[in-house]
Coordinates of C-alpha atoms in Angstrom, one line a residue:
M279 CA 90.4 104.6 116.2
A280 CA 92.5 103.3 113.6
V281 CA 93.4 105.2 110.4
R282 CA 93.9 103.6 107.1
I283 CA 95.4 104.8 104.2
H284 CA 94.9 103.4 100.9
P285 CA 96.6 104.8 97.8
S286 CA 94.7 104.3 94.8
I287 CA 96.8 102.9 91.6
L288 CA 94.5 105.0 89.4
S289 CA 97.1 107.4 89.8
A290 CA 100.2 105.1 89.2
D291 CA 101.9 104.0 86.3
F292 CA 100.2 101.5 84.4
A293 CA 103.2 100.1 82.6
N294 CA 104.8 99.4 85.8
L295 CA 102.1 98.5 88.4
E296 CA 104.2 96.0 90.0
R297 CA 107.0 98.4 90.8
D298 CA 104.4 100.7 92.0
L299 CA 102.4 98.6 94.2
G300 CA 105.9 98.1 95.9
A301 CA 106.1 101.5 96.5
I302 CA 103.0 101.6 98.7
A303 CA 104.2 98.5 100.8
T304 CA 103.7 101.0 103.9
A305 CA 100.4 101.8 103.3
D306 CA 97.3 99.5 104.6
Y307 CA 95.7 98.5 101.5
A308 CA 96.1 99.1 97.8
H309 CA 92.8 100.7 96.0
V310 CA 92.0 99.3 92.4
D311 CA 89.6 101.4 90.7
V312 CA 87.6 98.8 88.4
M313 CA 85.6 101.1 86.0
D314 CA 83.3 99.5 82.9
Q315 CA 82.8 102.6 80.8
H316 CA 79.1 102.4 81.4
F317 CA 78.4 103.0 85.3
V318 CA 81.3 105.6 84.9
P319 CA 82.6 107.5 81.7
N320 CA 86.1 105.7 82.0
L321 CA 87.6 102.4 81.5
T322 CA 90.1 100.9 83.7
L323 CA 91.0 97.2 84.1
G324 CA 89.1 93.9 85.0
L325 CA 89.3 90.5 86.2
P326 CA 92.3 89.3 84.7
V327 CA 94.5 92.4 85.8
V328 CA 93.2 92.2 89.5
R329 CA 94.0 88.6 89.7
R330 CA 97.5 88.9 88.4
L331 CA 97.9 92.2 91.0
A332 CA 96.9 90.1 94.0
Q333 CA 99.5 87.7 93.4
V334 CA 102.2 90.5 93.4
S335 CA 101.0 93.3 95.8
P336 CA 102.7 93.8 99.1
V337 CA 99.5 94.7 100.8
P338 CA 95.9 93.4 100.3
M339 CA 93.8 94.7 97.6
D340 CA 90.9 97.2 98.2
V341 CA 88.9 96.9 95.2
H342 CA 86.4 99.4 94.3
L343 CA 83.9 98.5 91.4
M344 CA 82.5 101.4 89.6
I345 CA 80.5 98.9 87.1
E346 CA 76.7 97.9 86.3
D347 CA 75.7 94.6 87.2
A348 CA 77.5 94.7 90.5
D349 CA 75.5 91.8 91.9
R350 CA 77.1 89.6 88.9
W351 CA 80.6 90.6 88.9
A352 CA 81.6 91.7 92.8
P353 CA 81.8 88.1 93.8
E354 CA 84.3 87.3 90.8
Y355 CA 86.6 90.0 92.2
A356 CA 86.5 88.1 95.9
A357 CA 87.5 85.1 93.9
A358 CA 90.4 86.9 92.0
G359 CA 92.0 87.9 95.3
A360 CA 90.4 90.8 96.3
S361 CA 90.7 91.4 100.4
S362 CA 88.0 94.1 100.2
V363 CA 85.3 94.4 97.6
T364 CA 83.0 97.6 97.4
F365 CA 80.4 98.1 95.2
H366 CA 78.0 101.1 94.6
A367 CA 74.6 101.3 96.1
E368 CA 73.2 102.9 92.8
A369 CA 74.5 99.5 90.8
A370 CA 73.2 96.7 93.2
Q371 CA 69.9 95.3 92.9
A372 CA 70.4 93.6 96.3
P373 CA 72.9 95.3 98.0
V374 CA 72.5 93.3 101.5
R375 CA 72.3 89.8 99.7
L376 CA 75.5 90.5 97.9
A377 CA 77.4 92.0 100.9
R378 CA 76.7 88.7 102.5
E379 CA 77.8 86.5 99.7
L380 CA 81.1 88.5 99.8
R381 CA 81.6 87.8 103.5
E382 CA 80.6 84.2 103.0
R383 CA 83.5 84.4 100.3
G384 CA 85.8 85.5 103.1
V385 CA 86.1 89.1 102.1
R386 CA 85.3 92.5 103.8
A387 CA 82.1 94.0 101.9
G388 CA 81.8 97.5 101.2
I389 CA 79.1 99.7 99.6
A390 CA 80.0 103.1 97.9
L391 CA 77.7 106.2 97.4
R392 CA 78.2 108.9 95.0
P393 CA 78.6 112.4 96.3
A394 CA 74.9 112.9 95.6
S395 CA 73.4 110.0 97.0
P396 CA 71.8 110.0 100.8
V397 CA 73.4 107.7 103.1
E398 CA 70.3 107.5 105.4
P399 CA 69.0 104.2 103.7
L400 CA 72.3 102.7 105.0
L401 CA 71.9 103.7 108.4
D402 CA 69.7 100.8 109.8
L403 CA 71.8 98.4 107.7
L404 CA 75.2 99.1 109.0
A405 CA 76.0 95.5 110.7
E406 CA 75.5 94.4 107.1
F407 CA 78.5 96.1 105.7
D408 CA 82.4 96.2 106.7
M409 CA 83.0 99.5 104.9
V410 CA 80.9 102.3 103.5
L411 CA 82.7 104.3 101.0
V412 CA 81.5 108.1 100.2
M413 CA 82.5 109.2 97.1
T414 CA 84.0 113.1 97.3
V415 CA 84.5 113.7 94.1
E416 CA 82.3 112.1 91.1
P417 CA 83.5 109.0 90.4
G418 CA 85.3 107.9 87.0
F419 CA 88.5 109.9 86.8
G420 CA 91.2 110.6 89.5
G421 CA 92.7 114.2 90.4
Q422 CA 89.6 116.0 90.9
S423 CA 88.8 118.4 93.7
F424 CA 87.3 117.7 97.3
I425 CA 83.2 118.2 97.3
E426 CA 82.9 119.9 100.6
G427 CA 79.2 119.4 100.9
T428 CA 80.0 115.8 101.2
L429 CA 81.2 116.3 104.7
P430 CA 77.8 116.6 106.7
K431 CA 77.3 113.1 105.0
L432 CA 80.5 111.9 106.6
R433 CA 79.2 113.0 110.2
R434 CA 75.9 111.6 109.9
L435 CA 77.5 108.3 109.1
R436 CA 80.1 108.6 111.9
Q437 CA 77.4 109.5 114.5
A438 CA 75.2 106.3 113.4
V439 CA 78.4 104.0 113.4
R440 CA 79.1 105.1 117.0
E441 CA 75.5 104.4 118.1
S442 CA 75.4 101.2 116.3
G443 CA 78.4 99.8 117.8
T444 CA 79.2 98.0 114.5
G445 CA 82.9 99.1 114.1
T446 CA 81.9 99.8 110.1
W447 CA 84.9 101.6 108.5
I448 CA 84.2 104.9 106.6
Q449 CA 86.0 105.5 104.0
V450 CA 86.5 108.7 101.6
D451 CA 87.9 108.4 98.2
G452 CA 88.2 112.1 96.2
G453 CA 90.4 115.0 96.5
V454 CA 92.3 113.6 99.3
S455 CA 95.2 115.4 99.8
R456 CA 97.5 116.9 102.7
D457 CA 94.8 120.0 102.4
T458 CA 92.0 118.2 102.9
I459 CA 92.8 114.6 105.3
G460 CA 92.5 116.4 108.5
R461 CA 89.2 118.1 108.1
I462 CA 87.9 114.6 106.3
A463 CA 89.3 113.3 109.6
R464 CA 87.6 115.1 111.8
A465 CA 84.1 114.7 110.0
G466 CA 84.3 110.9 110.9
A467 CA 86.4 109.1 108.1
D468 CA 88.9 106.7 109.6
T469 CA 90.0 105.3 105.8
F470 CA 91.4 107.2 103.0
V471 CA 91.7 106.8 99.5
A472 CA 94.8 109.1 97.8
G473 CA 95.7 108.8 94.5
S474 CA 97.5 111.6 92.8
A475 CA 98.9 112.9 96.2
V476 CA 100.8 109.6 96.9
Y477 CA 102.0 108.8 93.7
G478 CA 102.8 112.9 92.7
A479 CA 104.9 113.0 95.4
A480 CA 108.9 112.9 95.3
D481 CA 108.9 110.4 98.1
V482 CA 105.8 108.1 97.9
A483 CA 106.5 106.5 101.7
A484 CA 107.0 109.7 103.2
E485 CA 103.7 111.0 101.8
I486 CA 101.5 108.0 103.1
A487 CA 103.2 108.9 106.5
A488 CA 102.4 112.7 106.6
L489 CA 98.8 111.6 105.4
R490 CA 98.5 109.1 108.1
E491 CA 99.8 111.6 110.6
L492 CA 97.6 114.3 109.6
A493 CA 94.5 111.9 109.8
E494 CA 95.5 110.6 112.9
A495 CA 96.2 114.1 114.6
P496 CA 92.4 115.3 114.6
I497 CA 91.2 111.9 115.6
Q498 CA 93.3 111.9 119.0
A499 CA 92.8 115.5 119.9

């Protein structure tokens, strides 16, 4: 099972985003959080910025939409240059239809769950999604502490992916660091979003490598 590290530019310097994207060239994707101050109590960036970042990023863009009316806006982010677009189950009226539309546009389709949202409604629909994102903090702000109670959800999801044979990626976003990534990987995640852990490090590339190694260890054991 491959391990993927997706540094979150929410923790980057917004005045130097192109520079800070260059710093994560050894990562698998750049994780871009889009927030609308309605679905979550924070406002970040939108379509024009994502479109421009996609033109200069050395790695593919993994866009995480924490916005209302995902059915309307998710395809626009696919058109803006994202390689993967993740929308929240709680914000989509027709998640399967939306995922199919994203795939038709040539991007990976992901669906996200807040920490308290159950994973069970998705288990029979895994073939419709390229990735399931389990939020391990409440969405809206970076730098929060990991919620341990989300680990059983990851275990149930990993078992379902294994049984289904879909190859759906399991992504975790929130509180990922050297201290937590090993047990998150043991619970079943294979794709890890890390913001402050990466951008707060003295050597960004070395931190990405360290997180990758720590995540691979329990998977290979």
